[in-house]
Amino acid sequence: MSAAAHSAPLAVGDTIELEVTGIAHGGVSVARHDGRVVFVADAIPGERVRARITEARKKSFARAAVVEVLQDSPDRRAHVWAEADVSRDPDHRAGGAEFGHIALERQRSLKAEVLADAMRRFGGVELAAEDGDELAGLLAELVEPAPGDDASGGTGYRTRVRLHVDPETGTVGPYAARSRRVIPVSSLPLASAEVNMIAPLGDAMPGVATVDLVAPAADDPRMLLGLVGEKTRAGAGDTIRELVEDRGFLVRAGGFWQVHRDAPAVLFTAVRDAIAELVDDDRFDPAAGNLDLYGGAGLLAAAMAEAAGPGLKVTTVESEAGATDDAAENLSGLVGALALTARVDRHLAELLRAAQPVRDRLRRGTVVLDPPRSGAGGGVTAQLAELSPANIVYVACDPVALARDTKSLREAGYELTGLRAFDIFPHTHHFESLAVFQRA
């Protein structure tokens, strides 16, 4: 279809020319067409592109995907994944590497812009002055690369990959972007060599819904098949061994663990260093009511212990029973550690009903939390504010959720004293942040 006529309503399938002006949360760029915002996939801010409308239901915005780059950015690169390249029809591009056409340094700069924008709009926090090149320079340093990613080009890092199976053909592959359409691929460039070695690409697997490929740091790679109609997650009962530097962890094969081979060590070190700084400032009480919320297999509780010493008392809270069992084993050498299976909000509600001596210990304590992508939310942040711990160390995988929770904590009397971000998902829009809050 030819370019849509000026001022004509946009419809799915229309092709329009766009000047791309910015980046949005979610891995898409921003443009405007006749005053309407258009979120553009596979573009880079500063480019002029021809794009096909893929969604136009909302009056306030539309979505589009690049079909031709008319004026490219100096940061545009050949896509790291041939099956996701802009040369393919948008309907047939593999999803999961939406920044794969952008130079790594620019990827981190864009992620920093997203974090700064989220913190400003939703958190009420200015990370840098609006001063052109100075702002760009400050933001470029905000998101830190994982060790070795620049040398490797940001590929070969994923030790966990989920593929899907087309229910009609049995074809195995990733989903297309913003779709549940399975795309056949010949390789997985973001995955480790061990994962690629066992990936059943090109195979037909009728009766299977999902294929999880896991390559643990200290165990054999394995393939976990989720059968059609099966409700139990594949590998939920299988224990594997992971290694974070020289520390071993037992983890469920089908449970949560960071996908980048170096991400557990990056986050372990970041939390350890944040706690160590609190210790140095005499703001951390090892004997207080310290908490590790959404604690998983105990990675961050172990980081607390390395900074605070063997006298640490900490309760790690996780809703997944298998992960709690693993945390109990991983923290068994720490006398003062307790692993509980509970929903975080329900556990905090119990603590709010506790006797005053318990509340006093919690008030002297430090809370580490690593919530899901939706963030802790208003309910949990309100509970934390009422418990009023001395410090909160917040690990976040979504910048907007972090910003919203930042606003709630600041309004409750906490000061944001530290913020770091880590690019442990190269070639995607995802990244992790660590924020430190201290009670004023």
XYZ file of C-alpha atoms in Angstrom:
440
model
C 0.000 0.000 0.000
C 1.271 3.456 -0.771
C 1.979 6.063 1.891
C -1.150 7.121 3.728
C -2.619 10.393 2.583
C -1.972 13.442 4.739
C -4.440 13.655 7.643
C -6.146 10.406 6.633
C -6.878 8.054 9.540
C -4.184 5.460 9.991
C -5.122 1.853 9.330
C -3.270 -1.401 9.776
C -1.188 -2.036 6.675
C -0.681 1.630 5.788
C 2.904 2.604 4.998
C 4.091 6.021 6.152
C 7.344 7.963 6.376
C 8.460 8.969 9.863
C 11.144 11.071 11.517
C 12.130 9.084 14.612
C 12.714 11.432 17.524
C 13.051 9.423 20.729
C 12.965 6.139 22.617
C 10.117 4.700 24.678
C 9.948 2.054 27.381
C 9.432 -1.341 25.770
C 12.084 -1.301 23.086
C 10.330 0.906 20.533
C 11.228 4.326 19.176
C 8.918 7.339 19.037
C 7.726 9.372 16.054
C 4.714 11.526 15.208
C 2.387 11.441 12.250
C -0.109 14.288 11.890
C 0.246 14.923 15.611
C -0.384 11.316 16.584
C 2.306 9.391 18.439
C 3.608 6.361 16.580
C 5.696 3.745 18.398
C 8.105 2.295 15.850
C 9.824 -1.074 16.103
C 13.291 -1.646 14.590
C 14.185 2.057 14.344
C 16.775 4.249 16.090
C 16.146 7.833 17.256
C 17.443 10.239 14.615
C 16.529 8.061 11.655
C 14.046 8.654 8.854
C 12.180 5.471 7.987
C 9.309 4.033 6.052
C 7.138 2.015 8.424
C 4.058 -0.187 8.185
C 1.215 0.383 10.653
C 0.670 -2.745 12.759
C -1.851 -1.399 15.272
C -4.162 1.616 15.094
C -6.982 0.939 17.549
C -6.133 3.808 19.899
C -6.803 7.415 19.002
C -3.786 8.622 20.980
C -1.148 6.400 19.395
C -0.407 3.793 16.761
C 2.250 1.123 16.370
C 4.411 0.483 13.338
C 7.416 -1.533 12.174
C 10.199 -0.330 9.910
C 10.154 -1.739 6.395
C 12.835 0.547 4.942
C 15.487 2.811 6.427
C 15.620 6.033 4.386
C 18.263 7.827 6.474
C 20.120 5.612 8.899
C 21.776 6.323 12.215
C 25.555 5.966 12.551
C 24.703 3.511 15.335
C 22.811 1.136 13.035
C 24.488 -2.242 12.609
C 23.713 -5.451 10.775
C 21.268 -7.256 13.063
C 22.898 -9.890 15.258
C 20.029 -12.248 14.399
C 19.363 -12.738 10.689
C 15.775 -13.815 11.359
C 15.046 -10.505 13.118
C 16.604 -8.247 10.486
C 14.704 -5.307 8.995
C 15.099 -6.894 5.559
C 12.487 -9.485 6.553
C 8.777 -8.799 6.532
C 7.753 -7.539 10.007
C 5.344 -10.460 10.408
C 8.228 -12.900 10.046
C 10.830 -11.302 12.320
C 11.883 -13.228 15.396
C 11.211 -11.435 18.669
C 13.486 -11.158 21.667
C 16.340 -9.096 20.205
C 14.645 -5.769 19.532
C 17.882 -3.763 19.962
C 19.974 -6.163 17.894
C 20.426 -3.591 15.107
C 21.962 -0.960 17.417
C 25.596 -0.509 18.513
C 26.041 -1.711 22.103
C 27.136 1.649 23.481
C 24.066 3.335 21.979
C 21.858 0.569 23.386
C 23.078 1.425 26.877
C 22.584 5.127 26.236
C 18.991 4.498 25.154
C 18.335 2.384 28.234
C 19.727 5.173 30.384
C 17.369 7.630 28.684
C 14.439 5.330 29.468
C 15.507 5.079 33.118
C 16.020 8.833 33.437
C 12.668 9.556 31.800
C 10.850 7.061 34.030
C 12.443 8.424 37.187
C 11.569 11.980 36.195
C 7.976 11.351 35.115
C 6.931 8.677 37.601
C 9.434 9.029 40.438
C 9.891 12.782 40.663
C 13.673 12.367 40.496
C 15.984 14.208 38.079
C 19.030 12.073 37.309
C 20.840 14.712 35.258
C 20.446 18.297 34.121
C 18.777 18.828 30.760
C 21.934 20.086 29.100
C 22.344 18.473 25.704
C 25.710 16.763 25.316
C 26.360 16.905 29.062
C 23.186 14.909 29.695
C 24.138 12.363 27.042
C 27.558 11.961 28.628
C 26.138 11.458 32.099
C 23.539 8.957 30.929
C 26.056 6.983 28.870
C 27.776 6.017 32.123
C 24.600 5.171 34.018
C 24.030 1.703 32.536
C 27.001 -0.586 33.133
C 27.898 -3.470 30.790
C 28.392 -6.983 32.077
C 31.969 -8.299 31.977
C 33.018 -9.435 28.523
C 29.936 -8.282 26.639
C 31.720 -5.593 24.647
C 34.375 -8.085 23.575
C 31.767 -10.681 22.546
C 29.514 -8.158 20.836
C 26.810 -8.878 23.397
C 26.050 -12.337 22.035
C 26.371 -15.857 23.441
C 25.356 -14.878 26.980
C 21.985 -16.524 27.605
C 22.125 -19.729 29.641
C 18.312 -20.017 29.688
C 16.099 -19.781 26.616
C 12.406 -20.529 26.173
C 11.173 -21.582 22.734
C 7.601 -22.250 21.682
C 5.957 -24.853 19.466
C 3.442 -24.074 16.758
C 0.336 -26.089 17.722
C -0.498 -26.885 14.080
C 2.886 -27.681 12.527
C 4.983 -28.618 15.579
C 7.640 -26.085 14.478
C 9.992 -24.968 17.273
C 11.140 -21.363 17.561
C 10.732 -18.007 19.299
C 7.604 -15.923 19.054
C 7.477 -12.997 16.660
C 7.546 -9.621 18.393
C 4.222 -8.767 20.097
C 2.746 -12.010 18.791
C 2.234 -15.680 19.571
C 3.263 -16.698 16.069
C 6.207 -19.115 16.129
C 9.110 -18.116 13.869
C 11.430 -20.862 12.567
C 15.094 -19.911 13.105
C 18.432 -21.529 12.330
C 20.346 -20.177 15.328
C 20.041 -18.435 18.700
C 22.808 -15.801 18.676
C 22.077 -14.488 22.180
C 22.294 -17.995 23.641
C 25.419 -19.683 24.907
C 27.182 -22.335 22.891
C 25.855 -24.993 25.293
C 22.269 -23.882 24.707
C 22.736 -23.752 20.942
C 24.180 -27.256 21.028
C 20.968 -28.769 22.440
C 18.428 -26.456 20.760
C 15.995 -28.547 18.629
C 15.829 -25.967 15.844
C 14.359 -27.430 12.685
C 12.692 -30.282 14.575
C 8.954 -30.914 14.736
C 7.671 -31.503 18.269
C 3.922 -32.170 18.155
C 2.219 -32.291 21.544
C 4.791 -29.950 23.084
C 3.926 -26.366 24.028
C 7.256 -24.986 25.283
C 10.911 -25.946 25.139
C 13.139 -24.570 27.911
C 16.880 -24.858 27.321
C 19.033 -24.586 30.437
C 22.837 -24.568 30.637
C 23.816 -24.324 34.337
C 27.243 -23.030 35.329
C 28.097 -26.211 37.259
C 25.859 -28.876 35.734
C 24.954 -30.515 32.442
C 22.769 -28.674 29.908
C 19.231 -29.934 29.655
C 16.026 -29.558 27.680
C 12.738 -29.201 29.561
C 9.578 -29.937 27.601
C 6.258 -28.398 28.575
C 3.539 -30.621 27.181
C 0.279 -29.285 25.796
C -2.309 -29.144 28.573
C 0.235 -29.746 31.332
C -0.107 -27.222 34.165
C 3.066 -28.028 36.118
C 6.080 -26.104 34.863
C 8.666 -28.423 33.351
C 11.687 -28.876 35.615
C 9.946 -27.497 38.699
C 11.141 -30.460 40.764
C 14.600 -30.870 39.226
C 17.542 -29.361 41.074
C 20.602 -28.100 39.220
C 23.846 -26.516 40.387
C 24.778 -22.936 39.590
C 28.009 -21.154 40.434
C 28.413 -17.488 41.346
C 32.137 -16.824 41.388
C 33.250 -19.520 43.871
C 29.912 -19.915 45.672
C 27.582 -22.772 44.732
C 23.787 -22.520 44.559
C 21.114 -25.161 44.159
C 18.327 -23.946 41.870
C 15.254 -25.517 40.281
C 15.859 -26.200 36.603
C 12.426 -24.791 35.816
C 12.600 -22.027 38.407
C 13.881 -18.491 38.250
C 17.553 -17.728 37.705
C 19.110 -14.831 35.799
C 19.588 -15.672 32.116
C 22.905 -13.888 31.518
C 25.820 -16.105 32.558
C 27.376 -13.225 34.541
C 24.168 -11.595 35.826
C 24.018 -13.473 39.152
C 27.568 -12.349 39.965
C 26.849 -8.777 38.817
C 23.778 -8.461 41.054
C 25.394 -10.363 43.944
C 28.324 -7.942 43.869
C 26.109 -4.867 43.528
C 23.961 -5.811 46.538
C 27.022 -6.838 48.545
C 28.675 -3.496 47.811
C 25.509 -1.554 48.695
C 25.258 -3.363 52.047
C 28.986 -2.918 52.665
C 28.605 0.834 52.185
C 25.775 0.873 54.731
C 28.001 -1.096 57.107
C 30.844 1.394 56.633
C 28.439 4.267 57.333
C 27.276 2.523 60.518
C 23.758 2.300 59.094
C 23.474 -1.480 58.985
C 22.586 -3.633 62.007
C 23.349 -7.334 61.377
C 21.279 -8.369 64.411
C 18.184 -6.409 63.377
C 15.098 -7.717 61.586
C 16.677 -7.828 58.121
C 14.565 -9.100 55.236
C 15.178 -10.468 51.752
C 11.832 -10.196 49.935
C 10.986 -12.101 46.745
C 14.132 -13.933 47.744
C 14.156 -16.801 45.237
C 16.981 -19.251 45.898
C 18.750 -16.924 48.341
C 21.248 -15.214 46.040
C 20.811 -11.729 47.475
C 20.552 -12.911 51.084
C 23.942 -14.540 50.529
C 25.232 -11.209 49.208
C 23.990 -9.506 52.385
C 25.831 -12.090 54.472
C 29.098 -11.611 52.589
C 28.970 -7.883 53.348
C 27.618 -8.069 56.903
C 29.449 -11.147 58.164
C 28.395 -14.465 59.725
C 26.458 -12.756 62.524
C 23.787 -11.597 60.077
C 20.177 -12.356 60.898
C 17.983 -12.349 57.806
C 14.634 -13.814 56.768
C 14.196 -14.544 53.081
C 10.592 -14.642 51.840
C 9.521 -16.320 48.606
C 6.111 -17.554 47.422
C 7.498 -20.487 45.396
C 8.015 -23.438 47.754
C 10.711 -25.080 45.641
C 12.782 -21.897 45.604
C 12.376 -21.572 49.376
C 13.696 -25.112 49.832
C 16.684 -24.205 47.681
C 17.244 -20.998 49.645
C 17.247 -22.957 52.917
C 19.960 -25.209 51.505
C 21.967 -22.366 49.975
C 21.904 -20.405 53.248
C 22.418 -23.403 55.551
C 25.874 -22.177 56.547
C 24.394 -18.944 57.881
C 23.108 -19.586 61.404
C 20.894 -16.510 61.470
C 19.126 -17.183 58.149
C 15.501 -18.294 57.893
C 13.786 -19.177 54.598
C 9.988 -18.806 54.526
C 7.433 -19.713 51.876
C 4.886 -16.898 51.833
C 3.482 -14.129 49.719
C 5.391 -10.976 50.513
C 2.318 -8.846 51.225
C 0.892 -11.447 53.606
C 4.179 -11.831 55.454
C 4.509 -8.067 55.863
C 0.922 -7.925 57.143
C 1.877 -10.458 59.823
C 4.897 -8.386 60.800
C 2.720 -5.306 61.121
C 0.654 -7.210 63.691
C 3.756 -8.362 65.599
C 4.661 -7.303 69.120
C 6.574 -4.069 69.640
C 10.012 -5.676 70.235
C 9.739 -7.378 66.821
C 8.668 -4.094 65.215
C 11.631 -2.340 66.825
C 14.042 -4.908 65.361
C 12.451 -4.435 61.931
C 12.799 -0.667 62.222
C 16.545 -1.085 62.769
C 16.759 -3.518 59.878
C 17.524 -3.421 56.167
C 15.195 -4.787 53.483
C 16.508 -6.149 50.192
C 13.805 -6.793 47.620
C 13.807 -8.070 44.050
C 10.155 -7.978 42.960
C 8.686 -9.207 39.662
C 8.448 -6.958 36.622
C 5.326 -5.266 37.969
C 7.329 -3.968 40.936
C 6.509 -4.058 44.625
C 3.443 -1.890 44.076
C 1.573 0.513 46.278
C 0.401 -2.116 48.753
C 3.841 -3.515 49.572
C 5.549 -0.119 49.563
C 2.885 1.146 51.987
C 3.555 -1.841 54.252
C 7.302 -1.197 54.094
C 6.755 2.461 54.898
C 4.700 1.487 57.948
C 7.352 -1.002 59.106
C 9.902 1.775 58.493
C 13.183 -0.159 58.123
C 16.369 1.896 58.230
C 17.367 1.003 54.654
C 15.807 -0.474 51.530
C 17.926 -1.961 48.734
C 15.675 -2.423 45.705
C 16.649 -4.544 42.674
C 14.344 -3.807 39.718
C 13.910 -5.270 36.243
C 11.434 -2.601 35.105
C 12.337 1.103 35.238
C 8.754 2.391 35.306
C 7.797 0.074 38.181
C 10.923 1.160 40.052
C 10.103 4.824 39.448
C 6.552 4.452 40.747
C 7.774 2.658 43.859
C 10.467 5.319 44.263
C 7.781 7.993 44.374
C 5.853 6.053 47.037
C 8.946 5.542 49.188
C 10.055 9.161 48.891
C 6.598 10.355 49.866
C 6.838 8.049 52.898
C 10.041 9.752 54.062
C 12.800 7.765 52.350
C 15.682 9.369 50.494
C 17.064 7.855 47.295
C 20.801 7.717 48.041
C 22.091 5.481 45.256
C 21.123 4.252 41.796
C 22.947 1.932 39.411
C 21.838 0.102 36.271
C 23.224 -2.988 34.553
C 22.942 -4.025 30.913
C 22.635 -7.760 31.515
C 20.275 -8.232 28.547
C 22.257 -6.949 25.527
C 20.357 -6.563 22.248
C 17.055 -6.310 24.128
C 15.423 -3.317 25.821
C 15.655 -4.964 29.250
C 18.095 -4.027 32.008
C 18.307 -4.239 35.800
C 18.584 -1.379 38.279
C 19.606 -1.179 41.917
C 18.289 1.649 44.087
C 19.229 2.357 47.704
C 16.810 4.180 50.002
C 17.529 5.409 53.509
C 14.985 6.493 56.071
C 15.303 10.240 56.606
